[in-house]
Coordinates of C-alpha atoms and ligand atoms in Angstrom, one line a residue:
X1 CA 161.8 131.2 -44.9
X2 CA 162.6 134.7 -45.9
X3 CA 163.4 138.4 -44.3
X4 CA 162.9 141.4 -44.9
X5 CA 164.3 144.5 -44.3
X6 CA 160.9 147.1 -44.1
X7 CA 163.3 150.7 -44.7
X8 CA 162.0 152.9 -43.1
X9 CA 158.4 152.3 -41.3
X10 CA 156.9 153.9 -39.3
X11 CA 155.8 152.2 -36.4
X12 CA 152.5 153.2 -34.9
X13 CA 153.3 157.1 -36.1
X14 CA 156.5 156.6 -34.8
X15 CA 159.6 158.0 -36.1
X16 CA 161.3 155.5 -39.8
X17 CA 163.5 153.1 -39.3
X18 CA 163.5 150.2 -40.4
X19 CA 161.9 147.2 -39.0
X20 CA 163.5 143.5 -39.5
X21 CA 161.4 140.0 -40.3
X22 CA 163.3 137.2 -39.7
X23 CA 162.1 133.8 -39.0
X24 CA 159.2 134.7 -39.0
X25 CA 159.2 136.5 -35.6
X26 CA 160.5 140.1 -35.3
X27 CA 164.4 140.3 -35.4
X28 CA 167.7 142.8 -34.7
X29 CA 169.4 139.8 -36.5
X30 CA 171.1 141.6 -39.6
X31 CA 170.5 139.3 -42.6
X32 CA 172.6 140.1 -45.8
X33 CA 169.6 138.4 -48.3
X34 CA 167.1 140.0 -46.8
X35 CA 164.8 141.3 -49.4
X36 CA 164.6 145.6 -49.0
X37 CA 160.5 146.9 -49.3
X38 CA 161.4 150.5 -49.1
X39 CA 157.9 151.4 -46.6
X40 CA 158.8 155.1 -46.2
X41 CA 155.4 156.6 -45.1
X42 CA 154.0 154.0 -43.9
X43 CA 151.8 152.9 -40.4
X44 CA 153.0 148.8 -39.7
X45 CA 150.1 148.2 -36.6
X46 CA 150.0 144.9 -35.6
X47 CA 148.1 142.8 -38.2
X48 CA 144.7 143.2 -37.2
X49 CA 142.8 141.2 -35.7
X50 CA 138.1 140.2 -36.3
X51 CA 136.4 139.1 -33.6
X52 CA 132.6 139.1 -35.3
X53 CA 134.1 137.1 -39.1
X54 CA 131.3 134.9 -41.4
X55 CA 133.3 133.8 -43.8
X56 CA 130.4 131.1 -44.8
X57 CA 131.7 128.0 -44.8
X58 CA 130.4 125.0 -44.8
X59 CA 126.9 125.7 -46.3
X60 CA 127.3 129.2 -48.2
X61 CA 130.1 128.4 -51.1
X62 CA 128.4 130.2 -53.5
X63 CA 129.1 133.6 -51.8
X64 CA 132.2 133.4 -49.5
X65 CA 134.6 130.9 -48.5
X66 CA 137.1 130.2 -46.4
X67 CA 139.7 131.0 -48.7
X68 CA 138.4 133.6 -50.7
X69 CA 137.5 135.5 -46.5
X70 CA 141.0 135.0 -46.1
X71 CA 141.8 137.2 -48.4
X72 CA 139.9 139.5 -48.4
X73 CA 140.6 139.8 -44.0
X74 CA 144.2 139.7 -45.4
X75 CA 144.1 142.5 -48.0
X76 CA 141.8 144.2 -45.1
X77 CA 145.3 144.0 -42.4
X78 CA 144.2 141.3 -40.8
X79 CA 146.3 139.2 -39.8
X80 CA 143.8 136.6 -37.5
X81 CA 139.9 136.3 -37.9
X82 CA 137.3 134.7 -35.4
X83 CA 134.5 132.8 -38.1
X84 CA 130.4 132.8 -36.6
X85 CA 129.4 129.6 -36.0
X86 CA 126.1 130.3 -38.5
X87 CA 127.3 127.8 -40.8
X88 CA 125.1 125.5 -43.0
X89 CA 125.7 122.5 -41.0
X90 CA 125.8 125.0 -38.1
X91 CA 129.3 124.9 -35.7
X92 CA 128.1 122.8 -33.4
X93 CA 130.5 120.0 -33.3
X94 CA 134.0 119.4 -32.7
X95 CA 133.8 118.1 -36.7
X96 CA 132.8 121.0 -38.0
X97 CA 135.1 124.2 -36.1
X98 CA 137.8 120.8 -36.7
X99 CA 136.4 121.6 -40.4
X100 CA 136.9 125.2 -40.3
X101 CA 140.2 126.0 -38.4
X102 CA 141.6 123.2 -40.9
X103 CA 140.5 125.1 -44.3
X104 CA 142.0 128.4 -42.3
X105 CA 145.4 126.8 -42.2
X106 CA 145.5 125.8 -46.2
X107 CA 144.1 128.5 -47.1
X108 CA 147.2 129.7 -44.8
X109 CA 146.4 133.7 -45.4
X110 CA 145.1 134.6 -41.5
X111 CA 145.2 132.9 -38.7
X112 CA 141.0 131.1 -39.0
X113 CA 139.5 130.6 -35.3
X114 CA 136.3 129.0 -35.2
X115 CA 133.8 130.2 -33.1
X116 CA 131.3 127.6 -32.3
X117 CA 126.8 127.8 -31.4
X118 CA 126.2 127.8 -28.0
X119 CA 122.8 125.5 -29.0
X120 CA 122.3 123.0 -31.0
X121 CA 121.3 124.6 -35.2
X122 CA 121.6 128.0 -33.2
X123 CA 117.9 127.3 -32.5
X124 CA 118.3 128.1 -29.1
X125 CA 116.7 124.9 -27.1
X126 CA 119.8 122.4 -26.5
X127 CA 123.4 123.3 -25.1
X128 CA 125.3 122.4 -28.1
X129 CA 128.3 120.5 -26.9
X130 CA 130.8 123.2 -26.0
X131 CA 133.2 120.6 -23.8
X132 CA 133.7 118.6 -26.9
X133 CA 134.7 121.7 -29.3
X134 CA 136.4 123.7 -27.0
X135 CA 138.8 120.1 -26.6
X136 CA 138.9 119.9 -30.3
X137 CA 142.0 121.1 -32.3
X138 CA 140.0 123.5 -32.9
X139 CA 140.0 124.9 -29.6
X140 CA 137.4 126.9 -29.5
X141 CA 136.8 129.1 -26.6
X142 CA 133.3 131.6 -27.8
X143 CA 130.5 131.2 -28.6
X144 CA 128.0 132.5 -30.1
X145 CA 125.0 131.9 -32.0
X146 CA 124.9 135.0 -32.8
X147 CA 122.5 135.6 -36.4
X148 CA 120.2 134.7 -33.3
X149 CA 120.3 135.3 -29.6
X150 CA 120.0 133.0 -26.9
X151 CA 117.0 134.5 -25.6
X152 CA 115.8 131.8 -22.9
X153 CA 117.9 132.9 -19.7
X154 CA 118.0 129.3 -18.0
X155 CA 120.1 128.5 -21.5
X156 CA 121.6 131.9 -21.3
X157 CA 122.7 131.2 -18.2
X158 CA 123.5 127.7 -18.3
X159 CA 125.8 128.7 -21.0
X160 CA 128.0 131.1 -19.0
X161 CA 128.6 128.1 -16.6
X162 CA 129.6 125.8 -18.6
X163 CA 132.2 127.9 -20.0
X164 CA 133.7 128.9 -17.1
X165 CA 135.4 125.8 -16.4
X166 CA 137.4 126.4 -19.1
X167 CA 137.8 130.1 -18.8
X168 CA 135.5 130.6 -21.8
X169 CA 133.3 133.4 -23.4
X170 CA 130.0 133.4 -24.7
X171 CA 129.6 136.4 -26.8
X172 CA 125.6 137.6 -27.1
X173 CA 123.9 138.8 -30.3
X174 CA 121.7 141.3 -28.1
X175 CA 118.0 141.2 -29.9
X176 CA 115.0 140.2 -27.7
X177 CA 113.2 138.2 -30.1
X178 CA 109.7 139.0 -28.7
X179 CA 110.9 142.5 -29.7
X180 CA 111.6 142.6 -32.7
X181 CA 109.5 140.6 -34.7
X182 CA 109.1 141.1 -38.7
X183 CA 111.1 143.9 -38.3
X184 CA 113.3 146.1 -40.9
X185 CA 115.0 148.6 -40.0
X186 CA 115.4 150.7 -36.2
X187 CA 112.2 151.8 -35.0
X188 CA 112.3 155.4 -35.0
X189 CA 111.4 158.4 -36.9
X190 CA 112.4 157.4 -40.6
X191 CA 110.9 153.7 -39.2
X192 CA 107.7 155.3 -38.9
X193 CA 107.9 157.8 -41.7
X194 CA 108.2 154.7 -44.6
X195 CA 105.5 152.5 -42.4
X196 CA 108.5 150.0 -41.8
X197 CA 108.5 147.2 -38.9
X198 CA 110.5 148.8 -36.4
X199 CA 113.5 147.0 -34.1
X200 CA 113.6 149.1 -31.2
X201 CA 116.8 149.8 -29.2
X202 CA 115.7 148.8 -26.0
X203 CA 115.7 145.1 -27.3
X204 CA 118.6 145.2 -27.5
X205 CA 119.5 146.4 -23.9
X206 CA 117.6 144.6 -22.3
X207 CA 118.9 142.0 -23.0
X208 CA 122.4 143.4 -22.2
X209 CA 121.0 144.1 -19.7
X210 CA 120.1 140.7 -18.1
X211 CA 123.0 139.3 -19.9
X212 CA 125.4 140.9 -17.9
X213 CA 123.1 140.4 -14.7
X214 CA 123.2 136.9 -15.4
X215 CA 126.6 136.6 -16.5
X216 CA 128.5 138.9 -12.8
X217 CA 126.0 135.9 -10.9
X218 CA 127.6 133.2 -12.6
X219 CA 131.2 135.0 -12.7
X220 CA 131.8 134.0 -15.8
X221 CA 133.5 136.0 -19.0
X222 CA 130.2 137.8 -21.6
X223 CA 130.5 139.6 -25.3
X224 CA 128.4 142.1 -26.5
X225 CA 128.2 141.2 -30.9
X226 CA 127.5 144.0 -32.7
X227 CA 126.8 147.1 -29.9
X228 CA 124.8 149.4 -31.9
X229 CA 122.9 151.4 -29.6
X230 CA 123.5 154.5 -27.1
X231 CA 121.2 152.3 -24.3
X232 CA 123.8 149.5 -23.9
X233 CA 126.3 151.3 -24.1
X234 CA 125.2 152.6 -20.4
X235 CA 124.4 149.6 -19.7
X236 CA 127.5 149.0 -20.1
X237 CA 129.6 151.3 -18.6
X238 CA 127.8 150.8 -15.8
X239 CA 128.1 147.1 -15.6
X240 CA 132.0 147.3 -16.2
X241 CA 132.0 150.0 -13.5
X242 CA 130.9 147.5 -11.0
X243 CA 133.5 145.0 -12.2
X244 CA 131.7 142.4 -14.7
X245 CA 133.5 140.6 -16.7
X246 CA 132.0 142.1 -19.9
X247 CA 133.0 143.5 -23.5
X248 CA 131.5 144.5 -26.1
X249 CA 132.8 145.0 -29.6
X250 CA 131.0 147.8 -32.2
X251 CA 131.1 147.6 -36.6
X252 CA 132.5 150.5 -38.3
X253 CA 128.6 150.5 -40.2
X254 CA 127.6 151.7 -37.2
X255 CA 129.9 154.0 -36.4
X256 CA 129.2 155.4 -39.3
X257 CA 126.2 154.7 -41.4
X258 CA 123.0 156.2 -39.7
X259 CA 119.4 155.1 -39.8
X260 CA 117.8 157.6 -42.7
X261 CA 119.6 155.2 -45.4
X262 CA 117.1 153.5 -46.0
X263 CA 114.8 155.6 -47.8
X264 CA 116.8 154.5 -50.2
X265 CA 115.4 151.1 -50.0
X266 CA 119.0 149.7 -51.2
X267 CA 118.6 146.6 -49.1
X268 CA 122.7 147.3 -48.8
X269 CA 121.7 148.9 -46.2
X270 CA 119.7 146.1 -44.4
X271 CA 121.8 145.1 -41.1
X272 CA 121.3 142.7 -38.4
X273 CA 121.2 144.9 -35.3
X274 CA 120.1 147.8 -38.6
X275 CA 122.1 151.1 -38.9
X276 CA 120.7 153.7 -36.4
X277 CA 120.6 157.4 -35.5
X278 CA 122.8 160.2 -35.6
X279 CA 122.7 160.2 -31.3
X280 CA 123.7 156.1 -31.3
X281 CA 126.7 156.9 -33.6
X282 CA 128.3 159.4 -31.5
X283 CA 127.2 157.7 -28.5
X284 CA 129.3 154.6 -29.6
X285 CA 131.8 156.1 -31.0
X286 CA 132.9 157.6 -27.3
X287 CA 132.1 155.2 -25.8
X288 CA 134.6 153.1 -28.7
X289 CA 137.4 156.2 -27.4
X290 CA 137.0 156.0 -24.1
X291 CA 137.0 151.8 -24.5
X292 CA 133.1 151.3 -23.2
X293 CA 133.1 149.2 -25.9
X294 CA 136.6 147.5 -26.4
X295 CA 137.3 146.4 -29.5
X296 CA 135.8 146.9 -33.2
X297 CA 134.5 144.1 -35.3
X298 CA 134.0 144.1 -38.7
X299 CA 130.3 141.5 -39.1
X300 CA 131.5 141.2 -42.1
X301 CA 128.5 139.2 -43.5
X302 CA 128.5 138.7 -47.2
X303 CA 125.5 137.1 -48.6
X304 CA 125.0 136.2 -52.8
X305 CA 123.7 138.9 -54.8
X306 CA 119.5 137.3 -54.6
X307 CA 120.1 136.7 -51.3
X308 CA 120.5 140.8 -51.4
X309 CA 119.5 142.8 -54.5
X310 CA 115.6 141.7 -54.4
X311 CA 113.0 144.4 -52.0
X312 CA 113.5 145.3 -48.6
X313 CA 112.0 143.3 -47.1
X314 CA 113.3 140.3 -48.5
X315 CA 116.6 140.6 -48.1
X316 CA 119.2 139.4 -45.7
X317 CA 120.5 141.5 -43.1
X318 CA 124.8 141.8 -43.1
X319 CA 127.3 143.9 -45.0
X320 CA 130.9 143.6 -46.5
X321 CA 133.7 144.5 -43.9
X322 CA 137.3 143.1 -43.9
X323 CA 138.6 145.4 -46.7
X324 CA 137.0 148.9 -45.6
X325 CA 137.1 148.8 -41.6
X326 CA 140.6 150.6 -41.5
X327 CA 139.5 153.0 -43.5
X328 CA 136.6 153.6 -42.2
X329 CA 137.8 153.7 -38.6
X330 CA 140.8 155.5 -39.6
X331 CA 137.6 158.0 -41.1
X332 CA 136.0 158.5 -37.4
X333 CA 138.7 157.9 -35.2
X334 CA 142.0 160.2 -37.4
X335 CA 145.3 158.7 -37.1
X336 CA 145.2 157.4 -33.6
X337 CA 147.5 154.8 -34.1
X338 CA 147.8 153.5 -30.9
X339 CA 144.6 153.5 -30.1
X340 CA 143.9 152.1 -34.0
X341 CA 146.3 148.3 -32.7
X342 CA 144.6 148.6 -29.0
X343 CA 140.7 148.7 -30.8
X344 CA 141.3 146.2 -33.4
X345 CA 144.2 143.4 -33.1
X346 CA 145.5 144.1 -29.4
X347 CA 142.9 143.7 -27.5
X348 CA 140.4 141.3 -29.6
X349 CA 144.0 139.6 -29.4
X350 CA 143.9 139.6 -25.6
X351 CA 140.0 138.8 -26.0
X352 CA 140.1 135.8 -27.8
X353 CA 143.1 134.5 -26.4
X354 CA 145.5 134.5 -29.5
X355 CA 149.0 133.7 -28.2
X356 CA 151.1 135.4 -31.2
X357 CA 148.9 137.7 -32.6
X358 CA 148.2 142.0 -30.8
X359 CA 151.7 142.0 -29.5
X360 CA 154.3 145.0 -30.1
X361 CA 155.9 144.8 -32.8
X362 CA 159.9 145.2 -31.1
X363 CA 161.7 142.5 -30.9
X364 CA 161.4 138.6 -30.5
X365 CA 157.4 138.8 -31.2
X366 CA 156.1 137.2 -33.9
X367 CA 155.5 139.7 -37.1
X368 CA 152.2 139.1 -37.7
X369 CA 151.8 142.8 -39.1
X370 CA 150.2 145.2 -41.3
X371 CA 151.8 148.4 -43.5
X372 CA 149.2 151.1 -44.1
X373 CA 148.9 153.8 -46.7
X374 CA 147.3 156.8 -44.6
X375 CA 148.1 159.1 -47.4
X376 CA 146.3 156.6 -49.4
X377 CA 142.6 157.7 -50.9
X378 CA 140.9 155.3 -52.6
X379 CA 137.2 154.3 -54.1
X380 CA 135.3 151.0 -53.6
X381 CA 134.6 149.1 -56.5
X382 CA 132.9 145.9 -55.3
X383 CA 134.3 144.5 -57.6
X384 CA 137.4 144.7 -57.3
X385 CA 137.0 143.2 -53.6
X386 CA 138.4 140.1 -53.0
X387 CA 135.5 138.1 -51.2
X388 CA 133.8 135.8 -53.0
X389 CA 130.5 138.4 -52.2
X390 CA 129.9 142.5 -53.2
X391 CA 127.5 143.2 -50.8
X392 CA 129.3 146.7 -50.1
X393 CA 127.3 149.9 -48.5
X394 CA 130.2 152.2 -49.2
X395 CA 130.1 151.1 -52.9
X396 CA 131.6 154.1 -54.8
X397 CA 132.9 155.9 -52.0
X398 CA 135.9 157.7 -50.9
X399 CA 138.1 156.7 -47.9
X400 CA 141.5 156.8 -46.3
X401 CA 143.9 154.4 -45.7
X402 CA 145.3 151.6 -48.0
X403 CA 146.5 148.5 -47.1
X404 CA 149.9 147.4 -49.0
X405 CA 151.3 145.3 -47.4
X406 CA 150.4 142.4 -44.7
X407 CA 152.0 140.3 -42.7
X408 CA 151.9 136.6 -41.3
X409 CA 154.7 135.2 -39.1
X410 CA 156.8 136.9 -41.2
X411 CA 155.5 136.3 -44.5
X412 CA 153.7 138.7 -47.3
X413 CA 149.8 138.0 -47.4
X414 CA 149.7 141.1 -49.2
X415 CA 152.0 143.1 -50.7
X416 CA 152.0 146.2 -53.3
X417 CA 148.2 146.3 -52.4
X418 CA 147.7 142.5 -53.9
X419 CA 147.3 139.0 -52.5
X420 CA 150.4 137.5 -52.8
X421 CA 148.5 134.0 -53.7
Ligands
LIG1 O1 123.6 141.5 -40.1 C1 123.9 140.6 -39.8 N1 123.9 139.5 -41.0 N2 123.5 140.7 -38.2 C2 123.6 138.9 -37.5 O2 123.5 139.2 -37.0 C3 124.5 138.4 -38.7 C4 124.8 138.2 -39.7 C5 124.7 136.9 -41.2 O3 124.9 136.3 -40.5 O4 124.2 137.5 -42.1
LIG2 ZN1 125.2 139.5 -34.9

């Protein structure tokens, strides 16, 4: 194992100091063979943790693989990602989650923690083998049918009851399907003008309201994926005030982009839940700062060209997120490093139960960290992203903050802004 001294690094924006990485840990034991890295002007953050990543393997390796997605994550400053279950075959058995977990280990660029499906085939009819996934080598703790909502309240209740035994979490994609049939974008002024079928805010809010009541009744942990409306924030605020065990995430794109982008008819802006209004964006930002929304999660959703560069109505929903997330969050929150570490590393690591991630950069802690150059500006070029897909909504945009290096257990996965392998 190599040792590194990060010279003059600013931990979370603090005074510059040297940080020693040795034997996978942050250390105070000198090592004469250590390699020095000049980190003057760079900020060290605990390695970012993503609760919501679509890696597409198995099944859509043309859009992303565990390896390309892991590289994308490392370049974005991540040291751990939770891989969503809507693969093909669906990650609804111990076999598939173990396969994803093993592929993550082989890639060795971030820790890949599989999420298991709640229902067989994401079909919403029958509970998947949650226990077998939990006791598998993948040690699954979060279950989600993301892409689809667990709409049947009885099934949702059963799932919450089942995971309570091992303190698992049901992560809900909150979308009442009867209210979003044929929906193409947020239901509002812009959808009316464009003549596109709308996805009303209440379709999300109604499911969150129902689910926090179910979670309260059962006493289980609920996590709400990609919260997108001001009304959802209010439901969460009330539930948290009552002590319901609920956590919530927001994506970088819902913190920045609005529904009027649909007027371009460019499917790169098609996403589920859809981009909402400026009022929703403002409420989401405030909720994130306050902690009503606990974390930023990317919902990194790579799609092949033929699934994205087509007519709006036929395009798949979703956008890339891993390589731009931190820059978007910096542009939204400013250089509030401790808050960023809380929302993008410590809290997601705690929710997912990922020991060794989201820990303070203190002597004895695992050396999972990322170095950011806050003064750098970069122009997003889809062709330069490590993801196998190109569907970033930020093509040609200048963003603040660049990841210079990422370390996983003391070994670099990114150096000089480039993936090490
Ligand atoms: O936009 C989305 N894309 N939302 C989802 O819920 C699923 C995801 C995907 O898998 O592409
Ligand atoms: Zn989703």
